Amino acid sequence: MRKKIVAGNWKMNLNFEEAKALAGELKVKLDHQRGVVPAHKAVSSPEVVLFPPYVYLTRILDLFINDEGVSVGAQNCHHEDHGAHTGEVSAPMISSVGATHVIIGHSERRSQFGEDDELLAQKVKQALKSALVPVFCCGEMLPERENGKHFQVVTDQLLRGLFWMDEVQLAKVVIAYEPVWAIGTGVTASPGQAQEMHAHIRKLIGDTYSKGAAERMSVLYGGSCNAKNAAELFANPDVDGGLIGGASLKAADFFQIIKSLDGSQ
Ligand code: PGA
C-alpha cells in the first residue's frame, strides 16, 4: 500500500520561538491523538513531514526524536555535494543532521531562482545519494492550464526531472502536484481537477515504468489546501495526501488536515 503523507512547508516564515511553539503544539496534539485513537485506526495514520527553514532543522528534529510518525526535511538542497558555494546547503549536510526529506522543484524555486528541470534532476540525484526522500514538485501555471497545456507541462517536468532514474530509485521519491495558480492564492484546485492530474501522473508512471511502480508512488496535492477543503481533496483515489503551505503554520489547522487523511474523524 502506498504511503499517506501530510507535509508542512513552512517556507520563509516564523522566527525560532514561533517555530518551536508551532512544532510543540503539533506534537501535543499528535501524541494525544495517538493516545485516543484505537490501534486498528492508527495503522492508517499518515506520515507527517515538517519542512522548517534550514536554521531550525536540528532543533525541530530534537523535538521529534524517536517519533516514528513525524519526519523532518529541508525545503531545498544544492545540486552538488560540497564546495565553494557560499550560502548554500548540500544534501549530505541535511542528511548528516538526521533530516530525511527534501523538497525539490517547488514552483517558488523554479520562478524566483530560475531552477530548471535539468538542475532539479541534479538535485534529485544528490538527494538520493544522501538517502533523502526527494519530494519532487510539479505543476502548471494559469495560462498553461487555460491553454489546455497542463497535462503536457507536468509530463515534461516529470520526464526531465525524474524519469531518468530506474524503478528502484523512483520508489524512493514522492511527487507533489502543485498547480502554481493555487499556491498561496486561496484558489484551490477542485477535487476533480486534482484527481484528474494525479491519475494522469500515475498513468504516466505506469506507462514509463510499471503498474507496480505507479501503484507504489505517493502523489501529494499542494496549493491552498486547508482545514476546510482537505477532506474533499484527500477523498480522491489518486490523492495520497498534501503538501501544505499557509495552513501548516497554524497547529490546529494542520492537525485538522492530518486528521482529514487518517480516517479518524
Ligand atoms: P499553500 O502552499 O498551501 O500556501 O498554497 C503550498 C506550497 O507551496 O507547498
Tab-separated table of C-alpha atoms and ligand atoms in Angstrom:
chain	number	residue	atom	x	y	z
A	1	MET	CA	0.000	0.000	0.000
A	2	ARG	CA	1.315	3.429	-0.802
A	3	LYS	CA	2.161	5.884	1.943
A	4	LYS	CA	-0.271	8.601	3.002
A	5	ILE	CA	1.624	11.774	3.795
A	6	VAL	CA	0.789	15.227	5.089
A	7	ALA	CA	3.724	17.619	4.754
A	8	GLY	CA	4.040	21.150	6.087
A	9	ASN	CA	6.158	23.566	4.096
A	10	TRP	CA	6.856	26.485	6.413
A	11	LYS	CA	8.711	28.386	3.678
A	12	MET	CA	10.486	31.557	4.940
A	13	ASN	CA	8.087	32.110	7.820
A	14	LEU	CA	8.233	32.162	11.639
A	15	ASN	CA	11.003	33.233	13.973
A	16	PHE	CA	12.551	30.495	16.072
A	17	GLU	CA	10.276	30.972	19.082
A	18	GLU	CA	7.237	30.743	16.828
A	19	ALA	CA	8.600	27.698	15.018
A	20	LYS	CA	9.261	25.910	18.316
A	21	ALA	CA	5.795	26.788	19.591
A	22	LEU	CA	4.168	25.508	16.399
A	23	ALA	CA	6.071	22.223	16.453
A	24	GLY	CA	5.453	21.794	20.184
A	25	GLU	CA	1.730	22.378	19.847
A	26	LEU	CA	1.546	19.948	16.971
A	27	LYS	CA	3.414	17.325	18.964
A	28	VAL	CA	0.982	17.607	21.874
A	29	LYS	CA	-1.965	17.168	19.506
A	30	LEU	CA	-0.401	14.210	17.708
A	31	ASP	CA	0.580	12.485	20.962
A	32	HIS	CA	-2.908	12.975	22.300
A	33	GLN	CA	-4.453	11.660	19.093
A	34	ARG	CA	-2.276	8.549	19.203
A	35	GLY	CA	-3.368	8.007	22.772
A	36	VAL	CA	-7.063	8.127	21.993
A	37	VAL	CA	-7.329	6.593	18.541
A	38	PRO	CA	-7.752	2.814	18.674
A	39	ALA	CA	-4.788	0.821	17.397
A	40	HIS	CA	-6.604	-0.541	14.358
A	41	LYS	CA	-7.098	3.027	13.148
A	42	ALA	CA	-3.557	4.078	13.930
A	43	VAL	CA	-2.384	1.664	11.224
A	44	SER	CA	-3.687	4.074	8.620
A	45	SER	CA	-2.109	7.144	10.243
A	46	PRO	CA	-0.426	9.332	7.667
A	47	GLU	CA	3.243	10.135	7.893
A	48	VAL	CA	3.733	13.763	8.898
A	49	VAL	CA	6.714	15.603	7.422
A	50	LEU	CA	7.732	19.085	8.534
A	51	PHE	CA	9.850	21.348	6.362
A	52	PRO	CA	11.192	24.165	8.547
A	53	PRO	CA	13.804	26.661	7.345
A	54	TYR	CA	17.351	25.203	7.372
A	55	VAL	CA	18.436	27.036	10.531
A	56	TYR	CA	15.718	25.378	12.618
A	57	LEU	CA	16.243	21.848	11.296
A	58	THR	CA	18.253	20.398	14.152
A	59	ARG	CA	16.108	21.970	16.850
A	60	ILE	CA	12.870	20.774	15.303
A	61	LEU	CA	14.429	17.341	14.802
A	62	ASP	CA	15.265	17.248	18.525
A	63	LEU	CA	11.606	17.729	19.353
A	64	PHE	CA	10.576	14.691	17.326
A	65	ILE	CA	13.441	12.404	18.186
A	66	ASN	CA	12.179	8.780	18.457
A	67	ASP	CA	8.835	9.837	16.982
A	68	GLU	CA	8.234	7.424	14.151
A	69	GLY	CA	5.208	9.288	12.862
A	70	VAL	CA	6.918	12.619	12.242
A	71	SER	CA	9.823	13.274	9.874
A	72	VAL	CA	11.693	16.479	9.235
A	73	GLY	CA	13.138	17.689	5.965
A	74	ALA	CA	14.689	20.670	4.198
A	75	GLN	CA	12.995	22.945	1.713
A	76	ASN	CA	15.822	22.777	-0.817
A	77	CYS	CA	19.352	21.485	-1.378
A	78	HIS	CA	22.259	22.360	-3.650
A	79	HIS	CA	22.909	20.320	-6.781
A	80	GLU	CA	26.480	19.499	-5.724
A	81	ASP	CA	27.563	17.695	-2.597
A	82	HIS	CA	30.152	20.186	-1.336
A	83	GLY	CA	32.374	23.054	-2.415
A	84	ALA	CA	32.745	26.792	-2.759
A	85	HIS	CA	29.063	27.762	-2.839
A	86	THR	CA	28.696	30.420	-0.179
A	87	GLY	CA	25.323	30.388	1.499
A	88	GLU	CA	24.245	27.040	0.112
A	89	VAL	CA	23.381	23.776	1.864
A	90	SER	CA	24.058	20.316	0.431
A	91	ALA	CA	22.088	17.086	0.606
A	92	PRO	CA	24.806	15.288	2.637
A	93	MET	CA	24.682	18.135	5.197
A	94	ILE	CA	20.917	17.817	5.502
A	95	SER	CA	21.100	14.096	5.921
A	96	SER	CA	24.003	14.334	8.401
A	97	VAL	CA	21.832	16.187	10.925
A	98	GLY	CA	19.169	13.489	10.742
A	99	ALA	CA	16.686	15.056	8.357
A	100	THR	CA	15.111	12.558	5.974
A	101	HIS	CA	13.320	14.513	3.243
A	102	VAL	CA	13.973	17.404	0.894
A	103	ILE	CA	11.605	19.425	-1.300
A	104	ILE	CA	12.923	19.755	-4.830
A	105	GLY	CA	11.457	21.825	-7.634
A	106	HIS	CA	8.979	23.894	-5.685
A	107	SER	CA	7.464	26.451	-8.042
A	108	GLU	CA	8.891	29.270	-5.922
A	109	ARG	CA	12.380	27.887	-6.557
A	110	ARG	CA	11.614	27.491	-10.226
A	111	SER	CA	10.249	31.026	-10.646
A	112	GLN	CA	12.315	33.040	-8.133
A	113	PHE	CA	15.652	31.280	-8.599
A	114	GLY	CA	15.387	30.105	-12.186
A	115	GLU	CA	15.729	26.417	-11.325
A	116	ASP	CA	15.039	24.342	-14.421
A	117	ASP	CA	14.334	20.641	-14.799
A	118	GLU	CA	17.952	19.782	-15.626
A	119	LEU	CA	19.199	21.421	-12.441
A	120	LEU	CA	16.377	19.797	-10.487
A	121	ALA	CA	17.375	16.378	-11.818
A	122	GLN	CA	20.874	17.031	-10.387
A	123	LYS	CA	19.342	17.931	-7.033
A	124	VAL	CA	17.235	14.777	-7.037
A	125	LYS	CA	20.416	12.772	-7.691
A	126	GLN	CA	22.115	14.415	-4.733
A	127	ALA	CA	19.130	13.744	-2.508
A	128	LEU	CA	19.026	10.059	-3.431
A	129	LYS	CA	22.797	9.724	-2.989
A	130	SER	CA	22.361	11.007	0.558
A	131	ALA	CA	19.385	8.710	1.202
A	132	LEU	CA	16.978	11.655	1.456
A	133	VAL	CA	13.438	11.293	0.144
A	134	PRO	CA	13.014	13.878	-2.614
A	135	VAL	CA	9.563	15.459	-2.601
A	136	PHE	CA	9.517	16.500	-6.231
A	137	CYS	CA	7.087	19.297	-7.109
A	138	CYS	CA	5.436	19.769	-10.456
A	139	GLY	CA	2.556	21.889	-11.671
A	140	GLU	CA	1.390	24.229	-14.368
A	141	MET	CA	0.902	27.987	-14.416
A	142	LEU	CA	-2.509	29.501	-15.014
A	143	PRO	CA	-2.029	30.426	-18.714
A	144	GLU	CA	-0.805	26.894	-19.359
A	145	ARG	CA	-4.000	25.472	-17.900
A	146	GLU	CA	-6.113	27.998	-19.756
A	147	ASN	CA	-4.459	26.910	-22.984
A	148	GLY	CA	-5.053	23.244	-22.238
A	149	LYS	CA	-1.325	22.556	-21.810
A	150	HIS	CA	-1.365	21.489	-18.150
A	151	PHE	CA	-1.001	17.756	-18.758
A	152	GLN	CA	1.901	18.326	-21.141
A	153	VAL	CA	3.668	20.722	-18.761
A	154	VAL	CA	3.513	18.256	-15.879
A	155	THR	CA	4.522	15.383	-18.169
A	156	ASP	CA	7.616	17.311	-19.303
A	157	GLN	CA	8.581	18.269	-15.741
A	158	LEU	CA	8.432	14.628	-14.668
A	159	LEU	CA	10.223	13.336	-17.753
A	160	ARG	CA	13.141	15.711	-17.308
A	161	GLY	CA	13.214	15.913	-13.540
A	162	LEU	CA	12.590	12.305	-12.548
A	163	PHE	CA	12.194	9.789	-15.295
A	164	TRP	CA	15.916	9.406	-15.972
A	165	MET	CA	16.068	7.138	-12.914
A	166	ASP	CA	15.366	3.435	-12.646
A	167	GLU	CA	12.352	1.927	-10.929
A	168	VAL	CA	14.211	1.149	-7.706
A	169	GLN	CA	15.200	4.798	-7.364
A	170	LEU	CA	11.736	6.009	-8.313
A	171	ALA	CA	10.259	4.035	-5.433
A	172	LYS	CA	12.169	6.375	-3.083
A	173	VAL	CA	10.556	9.529	-4.466
A	174	VAL	CA	7.386	11.369	-3.500
A	175	ILE	CA	5.654	13.562	-6.078
A	176	ALA	CA	3.713	16.700	-5.192
A	177	TYR	CA	1.345	18.133	-7.774
A	178	GLU	CA	1.083	21.838	-7.057
A	179	PRO	CA	-0.704	23.933	-9.669
A	180	VAL	CA	1.095	27.285	-9.492
A	181	TRP	CA	-2.170	29.229	-9.685
A	182	ALA	CA	-3.326	27.556	-6.471
A	183	ILE	CA	-0.204	28.160	-4.365
A	184	GLY	CA	-0.804	30.786	-1.705
A	185	THR	CA	-3.727	32.246	-3.638
A	186	GLY	CA	-6.696	30.816	-1.762
A	187	VAL	CA	-7.845	29.302	-5.056
A	188	THR	CA	-7.731	25.542	-4.654
A	189	ALA	CA	-7.889	23.034	-7.466
A	190	SER	CA	-11.289	21.371	-7.390
A	191	PRO	CA	-11.274	17.756	-6.230
A	192	GLY	CA	-11.980	16.816	-9.854
A	193	GLN	CA	-9.044	18.824	-11.197
A	194	ALA	CA	-6.729	17.312	-8.591
A	195	GLN	CA	-7.888	13.745	-9.230
A	196	GLU	CA	-7.596	14.167	-12.995
A	197	MET	CA	-3.965	15.307	-12.780
A	198	HIS	CA	-2.997	12.749	-10.137
A	199	ALA	CA	-4.476	9.985	-12.290
A	200	HIS	CA	-2.516	11.374	-15.245
A	201	ILE	CA	0.722	11.279	-13.215
A	202	ARG	CA	0.041	7.725	-12.075
A	203	LYS	CA	-0.715	6.593	-15.619
A	204	LEU	CA	2.469	8.229	-16.831
A	205	ILE	CA	4.476	6.273	-14.264
A	206	GLY	CA	2.619	3.117	-15.259
A	207	ASP	CA	3.422	3.656	-18.939
A	208	THR	CA	7.052	4.643	-18.323
A	209	TYR	CA	7.880	2.088	-15.621
A	210	SER	CA	5.275	-0.423	-14.494
A	211	LYS	CA	1.857	-0.721	-12.944
A	212	GLY	CA	3.513	-1.654	-9.652
A	213	ALA	CA	5.670	1.477	-9.706
A	214	ALA	CA	2.575	3.605	-10.352
A	215	GLU	CA	0.676	1.944	-7.522
A	216	ARG	CA	3.531	2.487	-5.065
A	217	MET	CA	4.010	6.197	-5.795
A	218	SER	CA	2.661	8.674	-3.264
A	219	VAL	CA	1.325	11.711	-5.109
A	220	LEU	CA	0.503	14.664	-2.868
A	221	TYR	CA	-1.631	17.661	-3.706
A	222	GLY	CA	-0.497	21.194	-2.847
A	223	GLY	CA	-1.972	24.623	-3.392
A	224	SER	CA	-4.296	26.369	-0.901
A	225	CYS	CA	-5.172	23.086	0.744
A	226	ASN	CA	-6.660	23.914	4.136
A	227	ALA	CA	-8.593	22.506	7.075
A	228	LYS	CA	-11.872	23.016	5.228
A	229	ASN	CA	-11.108	21.522	1.821
A	230	ALA	CA	-8.551	18.838	2.712
A	231	ALA	CA	-11.033	16.011	3.302
A	232	GLU	CA	-12.637	16.513	-0.104
A	233	LEU	CA	-9.284	16.590	-1.871
A	234	PHE	CA	-7.942	13.571	0.022
A	235	ALA	CA	-11.071	11.561	-0.763
A	236	ASN	CA	-9.828	11.191	-4.344
A	237	PRO	CA	-8.407	7.731	-5.050
A	238	ASP	CA	-5.167	9.091	-6.516
A	239	VAL	CA	-4.516	11.828	-3.941
A	240	ASP	CA	-2.256	10.392	-1.235
A	241	GLY	CA	-2.023	13.454	0.970
A	242	GLY	CA	-0.934	17.041	0.793
A	243	LEU	CA	1.966	19.472	0.757
A	244	ILE	CA	0.616	22.315	2.847
A	245	GLY	CA	1.987	25.855	2.955
A	246	GLY	CA	-0.038	28.566	4.699
A	247	ALA	CA	-2.282	26.197	6.627
A	248	SER	CA	0.732	24.360	8.082
A	249	LEU	CA	1.663	27.457	10.087
A	250	LYS	CA	-1.251	27.000	12.482
A	251	ALA	CA	-1.082	23.824	14.559
A	252	ALA	CA	-4.873	23.468	14.818
A	253	ASP	CA	-5.394	23.781	11.061
A	254	PHE	CA	-2.517	21.488	10.177
A	255	PHE	CA	-3.689	18.917	12.704
A	256	GLN	CA	-7.175	19.050	11.227
A	257	ILE	CA	-5.670	18.394	7.776
A	258	ILE	CA	-3.764	15.388	9.147
A	259	LYS	CA	-6.978	14.063	10.655
A	260	SER	CA	-8.718	14.520	7.297
A	261	LEU	CA	-6.355	11.946	5.886
A	262	ASP	CA	-6.095	9.404	8.672
A	263	GLY	CA	-9.717	8.361	8.641
A	264	SER	CA	-10.110	9.023	12.340
A	265	GLN	CA	-12.648	11.803	12.028
B	1	PGA	P1	-0.076	26.933	0.092
B	1	PGA	O1	1.372	26.483	-0.374
B	1	PGA	O2	-0.683	25.797	0.836
B	1	PGA	O3	0.160	28.144	0.948
B	1	PGA	O4	-0.850	27.265	-1.153
B	1	PGA	C1	1.627	25.154	-0.766
B	1	PGA	C2	3.067	25.006	-1.180
B	1	PGA	O5	3.625	25.946	-1.745
B	1	PGA	O6	3.712	23.968	-0.944
